[in-house]
Amino acid sequence: MRLPDLTNLALPGATLTVRVTPKASRNAIERDDGTLRVYVTAVPENGKANAAVQKTLAKALGVSKSQLVLTRGETARDKVFRLDLPR
């Protein structure tokens, strides 16, 4: 499955609220009433799912993984990422 084009959301300092489903059958992103639902195949152990979400989101946004910073929800399903892009 192709990831949606989220490059319009890639603004410096923008925050993205995501709901994560680990151990999914495929990596995917869906839009749901202003919240992004991110499905990853990684297991939620030792930060593996967080890393997979970061990689999947970065690919859809057209930015590097290092420019996405997890600001809230390290162990929760609901997470907030901030985009650290040069202005």
mmCIF file of N, CA and C in Angstrom:
data_model
loop_
_atom_site.group_PDB
_atom_site.id
_atom_site.type_symbol
_atom_site.label_atom_id
_atom_site.label_comp_id
_atom_site.label_asym_id
_atom_site.label_seq_id
_atom_site.Cartn_x
_atom_site.Cartn_y
_atom_site.Cartn_z
ATOM 1 N N MET A 1 0.836 -1.182 0.000
ATOM 2 C CA MET A 1 0.000 0.000 0.000
ATOM 3 C C MET A 1 0.881 1.246 0.000
ATOM 4 N N ARG A 2 0.503 2.215 -0.794
ATOM 5 C CA ARG A 2 1.253 3.473 -0.853
ATOM 6 C C ARG A 2 0.857 4.358 0.317
ATOM 7 N N LEU A 3 1.815 5.117 0.793
ATOM 8 C CA LEU A 3 1.539 6.072 1.862
ATOM 9 C C LEU A 3 0.930 7.327 1.265
ATOM 10 N N PRO A 4 0.042 7.997 2.006
ATOM 11 C CA PRO A 4 -0.525 9.241 1.489
ATOM 12 C C PRO A 4 0.525 10.341 1.423
ATOM 13 N N ASP A 5 0.307 11.313 0.559
ATOM 14 C CA ASP A 5 1.210 12.446 0.439
ATOM 15 C C ASP A 5 0.845 13.469 1.508
ATOM 16 N N LEU A 6 1.688 13.605 2.516
ATOM 17 C CA LEU A 6 1.430 14.533 3.611
ATOM 18 C C LEU A 6 2.390 15.713 3.590
ATOM 19 N N THR A 7 2.986 15.990 2.446
ATOM 20 C CA THR A 7 3.968 17.068 2.371
ATOM 21 C C THR A 7 3.360 18.431 2.710
ATOM 22 N N ASN A 8 2.047 18.585 2.540
ATOM 23 C CA ASN A 8 1.409 19.859 2.884
ATOM 24 C C ASN A 8 1.412 20.101 4.392
ATOM 25 N N LEU A 9 1.625 19.071 5.183
ATOM 26 C CA LEU A 9 1.688 19.203 6.642
ATOM 27 C C LEU A 9 3.099 19.483 7.147
ATOM 28 N N ALA A 10 4.082 19.403 6.270
ATOM 29 C CA ALA A 10 5.489 19.549 6.658
ATOM 30 C C ALA A 10 5.872 21.021 6.762
ATOM 31 N N LEU A 11 5.424 21.668 7.822
ATOM 32 C CA LEU A 11 5.729 23.068 8.080
ATOM 33 C C LEU A 11 6.646 23.165 9.295
ATOM 34 N N PRO A 12 7.603 24.090 9.306
ATOM 35 C CA PRO A 12 8.511 24.223 10.454
ATOM 36 C C PRO A 12 7.746 24.442 11.754
ATOM 37 N N GLY A 13 8.044 23.635 12.754
ATOM 38 C CA GLY A 13 7.417 23.770 14.066
ATOM 39 C C GLY A 13 6.041 23.150 14.188
ATOM 40 N N ALA A 14 5.524 22.558 13.121
ATOM 41 C CA ALA A 14 4.191 21.951 13.160
ATOM 42 C C ALA A 14 4.175 20.753 14.107
ATOM 43 N N THR A 15 3.045 20.520 14.742
ATOM 44 C CA THR A 15 2.874 19.338 15.581
ATOM 45 C C THR A 15 1.856 18.423 14.931
ATOM 46 N N LEU A 16 2.118 17.150 15.003
ATOM 47 C CA LEU A 16 1.238 16.139 14.426
ATOM 48 C C LEU A 16 0.773 15.209 15.534
ATOM 49 N N THR A 17 -0.530 15.071 15.672
ATOM 50 C CA THR A 17 -1.102 14.135 16.634
ATOM 51 C C THR A 17 -1.395 12.845 15.889
ATOM 52 N N VAL A 18 -0.861 11.744 16.383
ATOM 53 C CA VAL A 18 -1.059 10.458 15.720
ATOM 54 C C VAL A 18 -1.569 9.421 16.713
ATOM 55 N N ARG A 19 -2.343 8.489 16.205
ATOM 56 C CA ARG A 19 -2.800 7.328 16.977
ATOM 57 C C ARG A 19 -2.130 6.129 16.339
ATOM 58 N N VAL A 20 -1.412 5.376 17.125
ATOM 59 C CA VAL A 20 -0.578 4.289 16.608
ATOM 60 C C VAL A 20 -1.212 2.925 16.878
ATOM 61 N N THR A 21 -1.143 2.067 15.882
ATOM 62 C CA THR A 21 -1.533 0.669 16.039
ATOM 63 C C THR A 21 -0.313 -0.180 15.710
ATOM 64 N N PRO A 22 0.367 -0.701 16.742
ATOM 65 C CA PRO A 22 1.526 -1.563 16.484
ATOM 66 C C PRO A 22 1.074 -2.980 16.131
ATOM 67 N N LYS A 23 1.999 -3.775 15.645
ATOM 68 C CA LYS A 23 1.732 -5.171 15.270
ATOM 69 C C LYS A 23 0.613 -5.286 14.248
ATOM 70 N N ALA A 24 0.542 -4.317 13.338
ATOM 71 C CA ALA A 24 -0.458 -4.348 12.272
ATOM 72 C C ALA A 24 0.024 -5.262 11.147
ATOM 73 N N SER A 25 -0.854 -5.550 10.224
ATOM 74 C CA SER A 25 -0.477 -6.427 9.114
ATOM 75 C C SER A 25 0.344 -5.700 8.057
ATOM 76 N N ARG A 26 0.316 -4.343 8.078
ATOM 77 C CA ARG A 26 1.053 -3.563 7.095
ATOM 78 C C ARG A 26 1.360 -2.184 7.660
ATOM 79 N N ASN A 27 2.344 -1.518 7.096
ATOM 80 C CA ASN A 27 2.620 -0.128 7.458
ATOM 81 C C ASN A 27 1.713 0.751 6.611
ATOM 82 N N ALA A 28 0.944 1.613 7.278
ATOM 83 C CA ALA A 28 0.007 2.468 6.553
ATOM 84 C C ALA A 28 -0.318 3.693 7.389
ATOM 85 N N ILE A 29 -0.835 4.729 6.713
ATOM 86 C CA ILE A 29 -1.300 5.937 7.384
ATOM 87 C C ILE A 29 -2.682 6.264 6.841
ATOM 88 N N GLU A 30 -3.616 6.554 7.746
ATOM 89 C CA GLU A 30 -4.958 6.965 7.358
ATOM 90 C C GLU A 30 -5.294 8.255 8.079
ATOM 91 N N ARG A 31 -6.049 9.119 7.422
ATOM 92 C CA ARG A 31 -6.530 10.348 8.058
ATOM 93 C C ARG A 31 -7.898 10.059 8.663
ATOM 94 N N ASP A 32 -8.098 10.541 9.906
ATOM 95 C CA ASP A 32 -9.353 10.278 10.591
ATOM 96 C C ASP A 32 -9.718 11.492 11.442
ATOM 97 N N ASP A 33 -10.574 12.370 10.944
ATOM 98 C CA ASP A 33 -11.045 13.551 11.675
ATOM 99 C C ASP A 33 -9.911 14.378 12.278
ATOM 100 N N GLY A 34 -8.939 14.753 11.484
ATOM 101 C CA GLY A 34 -7.857 15.598 11.957
ATOM 102 C C GLY A 34 -6.721 14.859 12.641
ATOM 103 N N THR A 35 -6.928 13.611 12.980
ATOM 104 C CA THR A 35 -5.880 12.797 13.592
ATOM 105 C C THR A 35 -5.367 11.802 12.557
ATOM 106 N N LEU A 36 -4.072 11.589 12.560
ATOM 107 C CA LEU A 36 -3.492 10.593 11.672
ATOM 108 C C LEU A 36 -3.442 9.260 12.398
ATOM 109 N N ARG A 37 -3.910 8.215 11.755
ATOM 110 C CA ARG A 37 -3.809 6.862 12.296
ATOM 111 C C ARG A 37 -2.653 6.179 11.573
ATOM 112 N N VAL A 38 -1.659 5.757 12.354
ATOM 113 C CA VAL A 38 -0.468 5.146 11.779
ATOM 114 C C VAL A 38 -0.427 3.685 12.202
ATOM 115 N N TYR A 39 -0.359 2.802 11.215
ATOM 116 C CA TYR A 39 -0.279 1.365 11.459
ATOM 117 C C TYR A 39 1.144 0.916 11.126
ATOM 118 N N VAL A 40 1.773 0.209 12.057
ATOM 119 C CA VAL A 40 3.128 -0.301 11.814
ATOM 120 C C VAL A 40 3.197 -1.771 12.181
ATOM 121 N N THR A 41 4.069 -2.490 11.505
ATOM 122 C CA THR A 41 4.205 -3.924 11.755
ATOM 123 C C THR A 41 5.106 -4.219 12.954
ATOM 124 N N ALA A 42 5.828 -3.223 13.431
ATOM 125 C CA ALA A 42 6.775 -3.410 14.541
ATOM 126 C C ALA A 42 6.040 -3.659 15.858
ATOM 127 N N VAL A 43 6.714 -4.361 16.748
ATOM 128 C CA VAL A 43 6.159 -4.636 18.075
ATOM 129 C C VAL A 43 6.487 -3.474 19.018
ATOM 130 N N PRO A 44 5.615 -3.230 20.005
ATOM 131 C CA PRO A 44 5.858 -2.109 20.927
ATOM 132 C C PRO A 44 6.826 -2.476 22.045
ATOM 133 N N GLU A 45 8.047 -2.824 21.682
ATOM 134 C CA GLU A 45 9.070 -3.196 22.667
ATOM 135 C C GLU A 45 10.348 -2.423 22.372
ATOM 136 N N ASN A 46 10.942 -1.885 23.411
ATOM 137 C CA ASN A 46 12.228 -1.189 23.305
ATOM 138 C C ASN A 46 12.238 -0.083 22.249
ATOM 139 N N GLY A 47 11.112 0.589 22.054
ATOM 140 C CA GLY A 47 11.049 1.704 21.128
ATOM 141 C C GLY A 47 10.979 1.330 19.660
ATOM 142 N N LYS A 48 10.806 0.042 19.361
ATOM 143 C CA LYS A 48 10.769 -0.397 17.961
ATOM 144 C C LYS A 48 9.571 0.191 17.220
ATOM 145 N N ALA A 49 8.403 0.209 17.854
ATOM 146 C CA ALA A 49 7.211 0.758 17.202
ATOM 147 C C ALA A 49 7.356 2.266 17.006
ATOM 148 N N ASN A 50 7.911 2.969 17.997
ATOM 149 C CA ASN A 50 8.119 4.415 17.859
ATOM 150 C C ASN A 50 9.041 4.722 16.682
ATOM 151 N N ALA A 51 10.090 3.940 16.540
ATOM 152 C CA ALA A 51 11.026 4.142 15.433
ATOM 153 C C ALA A 51 10.346 3.876 14.094
ATOM 154 N N ALA A 52 9.499 2.857 14.048
ATOM 155 C CA ALA A 52 8.781 2.541 12.809
ATOM 156 C C ALA A 52 7.779 3.637 12.461
ATOM 157 N N VAL A 53 7.104 4.194 13.471
ATOM 158 C CA VAL A 53 6.161 5.293 13.239
ATOM 159 C C VAL A 53 6.916 6.510 12.720
ATOM 160 N N GLN A 54 8.045 6.810 13.340
ATOM 161 C CA GLN A 54 8.859 7.957 12.927
ATOM 162 C C GLN A 54 9.301 7.803 11.467
ATOM 163 N N LYS A 55 9.748 6.617 11.103
ATOM 164 C CA LYS A 55 10.214 6.360 9.740
ATOM 165 C C LYS A 55 9.061 6.465 8.741
ATOM 166 N N THR A 56 7.908 5.893 9.078
ATOM 167 C CA THR A 56 6.754 5.913 8.187
ATOM 168 C C THR A 56 6.229 7.332 7.994
ATOM 169 N N LEU A 57 6.118 8.076 9.098
ATOM 170 C CA LEU A 57 5.655 9.462 9.021
ATOM 171 C C LEU A 57 6.618 10.325 8.211
ATOM 172 N N ALA A 58 7.910 10.163 8.461
ATOM 173 C CA ALA A 58 8.910 10.954 7.752
ATOM 174 C C ALA A 58 8.825 10.714 6.246
ATOM 175 N N LYS A 59 8.632 9.469 5.856
ATOM 176 C CA LYS A 59 8.530 9.139 4.438
ATOM 177 C C LYS A 59 7.308 9.811 3.812
ATOM 178 N N ALA A 60 6.168 9.778 4.506
ATOM 179 C CA ALA A 60 4.943 10.390 3.977
ATOM 180 C C ALA A 60 5.039 11.913 3.937
ATOM 181 N N LEU A 61 5.779 12.495 4.887
ATOM 182 C CA LEU A 61 5.923 13.946 4.949
ATOM 183 C C LEU A 61 7.011 14.468 4.011
ATOM 184 N N GLY A 62 7.882 13.586 3.571
ATOM 185 C CA GLY A 62 8.975 14.003 2.702
ATOM 186 C C GLY A 62 10.102 14.689 3.460
ATOM 187 N N VAL A 63 10.309 14.294 4.716
ATOM 188 C CA VAL A 63 11.384 14.852 5.533
ATOM 189 C C VAL A 63 12.248 13.707 6.049
ATOM 190 N N SER A 64 13.382 14.046 6.661
ATOM 191 C CA SER A 64 14.225 12.998 7.229
ATOM 192 C C SER A 64 13.704 12.616 8.620
ATOM 193 N N LYS A 65 14.063 11.419 9.056
ATOM 194 C CA LYS A 65 13.622 10.935 10.375
ATOM 195 C C LYS A 65 14.099 11.838 11.498
ATOM 196 N N SER A 66 15.291 12.396 11.341
ATOM 197 C CA SER A 66 15.855 13.222 12.410
ATOM 198 C C SER A 66 15.098 14.538 12.590
ATOM 199 N N GLN A 67 14.301 14.925 11.613
ATOM 200 C CA GLN A 67 13.538 16.165 11.724
ATOM 201 C C GLN A 67 12.197 15.963 12.428
ATOM 202 N N LEU A 68 11.841 14.731 12.728
ATOM 203 C CA LEU A 68 10.619 14.430 13.479
ATOM 204 C C LEU A 68 11.006 14.093 14.906
ATOM 205 N N VAL A 69 10.468 14.832 15.857
ATOM 206 C CA VAL A 69 10.807 14.637 17.263
ATOM 207 C C VAL A 69 9.549 14.222 18.023
ATOM 208 N N LEU A 70 9.630 13.102 18.717
ATOM 209 C CA LEU A 70 8.516 12.651 19.542
ATOM 210 C C LEU A 70 8.486 13.502 20.809
ATOM 211 N N THR A 71 7.427 14.282 20.988
ATOM 212 C CA THR A 71 7.356 15.187 22.137
ATOM 213 C C THR A 71 6.454 14.667 23.243
ATOM 214 N N ARG A 72 5.514 13.780 22.909
ATOM 215 C CA ARG A 72 4.610 13.266 23.937
ATOM 216 C C ARG A 72 4.106 11.890 23.529
ATOM 217 N N GLY A 73 3.965 10.994 24.502
ATOM 218 C CA GLY A 73 3.360 9.696 24.258
ATOM 219 C C GLY A 73 4.315 8.580 23.938
ATOM 220 N N GLU A 74 5.492 8.597 24.544
ATOM 221 C CA GLU A 74 6.492 7.574 24.239
ATOM 222 C C GLU A 74 5.966 6.152 24.461
ATOM 223 N N THR A 75 5.159 5.944 25.496
ATOM 224 C CA THR A 75 4.635 4.605 25.779
ATOM 225 C C THR A 75 3.133 4.508 25.548
ATOM 226 N N ALA A 76 2.526 5.542 24.983
ATOM 227 C CA ALA A 76 1.080 5.544 24.752
ATOM 228 C C ALA A 76 0.773 5.343 23.271
ATOM 229 N N ARG A 77 -0.471 5.012 22.976
ATOM 230 C CA ARG A 77 -0.887 4.877 21.580
ATOM 231 C C ARG A 77 -1.055 6.229 20.905
ATOM 232 N N ASP A 78 -1.439 7.232 21.692
ATOM 233 C CA ASP A 78 -1.589 8.586 21.160
ATOM 234 C C ASP A 78 -0.271 9.325 21.344
ATOM 235 N N LYS A 79 0.282 9.812 20.243
ATOM 236 C CA LYS A 79 1.595 10.445 20.275
ATOM 237 C C LYS A 79 1.533 11.809 19.599
ATOM 238 N N VAL A 80 2.474 12.674 19.968
ATOM 239 C CA VAL A 80 2.601 13.978 19.334
ATOM 240 C C VAL A 80 4.036 14.113 18.838
ATOM 241 N N PHE A 81 4.165 14.403 17.551
ATOM 242 C CA PHE A 81 5.462 14.630 16.935
ATOM 243 C C PHE A 81 5.562 16.100 16.545
ATOM 244 N N ARG A 82 6.765 16.653 16.660
ATOM 245 C CA ARG A 82 7.032 18.025 16.241
ATOM 246 C C ARG A 82 8.021 17.981 15.077
ATOM 247 N N LEU A 83 7.801 18.824 14.087
ATOM 248 C CA LEU A 83 8.700 18.919 12.953
ATOM 249 C C LEU A 83 9.746 19.988 13.208
ATOM 250 N N ASP A 84 10.985 19.610 13.281
ATOM 251 C CA ASP A 84 12.097 20.542 13.440
ATOM 252 C C ASP A 84 12.732 20.761 12.077
ATOM 253 N N LEU A 85 12.137 21.669 11.316
ATOM 254 C CA LEU A 85 12.641 21.971 9.981
ATOM 255 C C LEU A 85 13.321 23.314 9.987
ATOM 256 N N PRO A 86 14.329 23.498 9.161
ATOM 257 C CA PRO A 86 14.940 24.827 9.046
ATOM 258 C C PRO A 86 13.936 25.793 8.435
ATOM 259 N N ARG A 87 13.963 26.993 8.904
ATOM 260 C CA ARG A 87 12.990 28.000 8.422
ATOM 261 C C ARG A 87 13.444 28.644 7.156
#
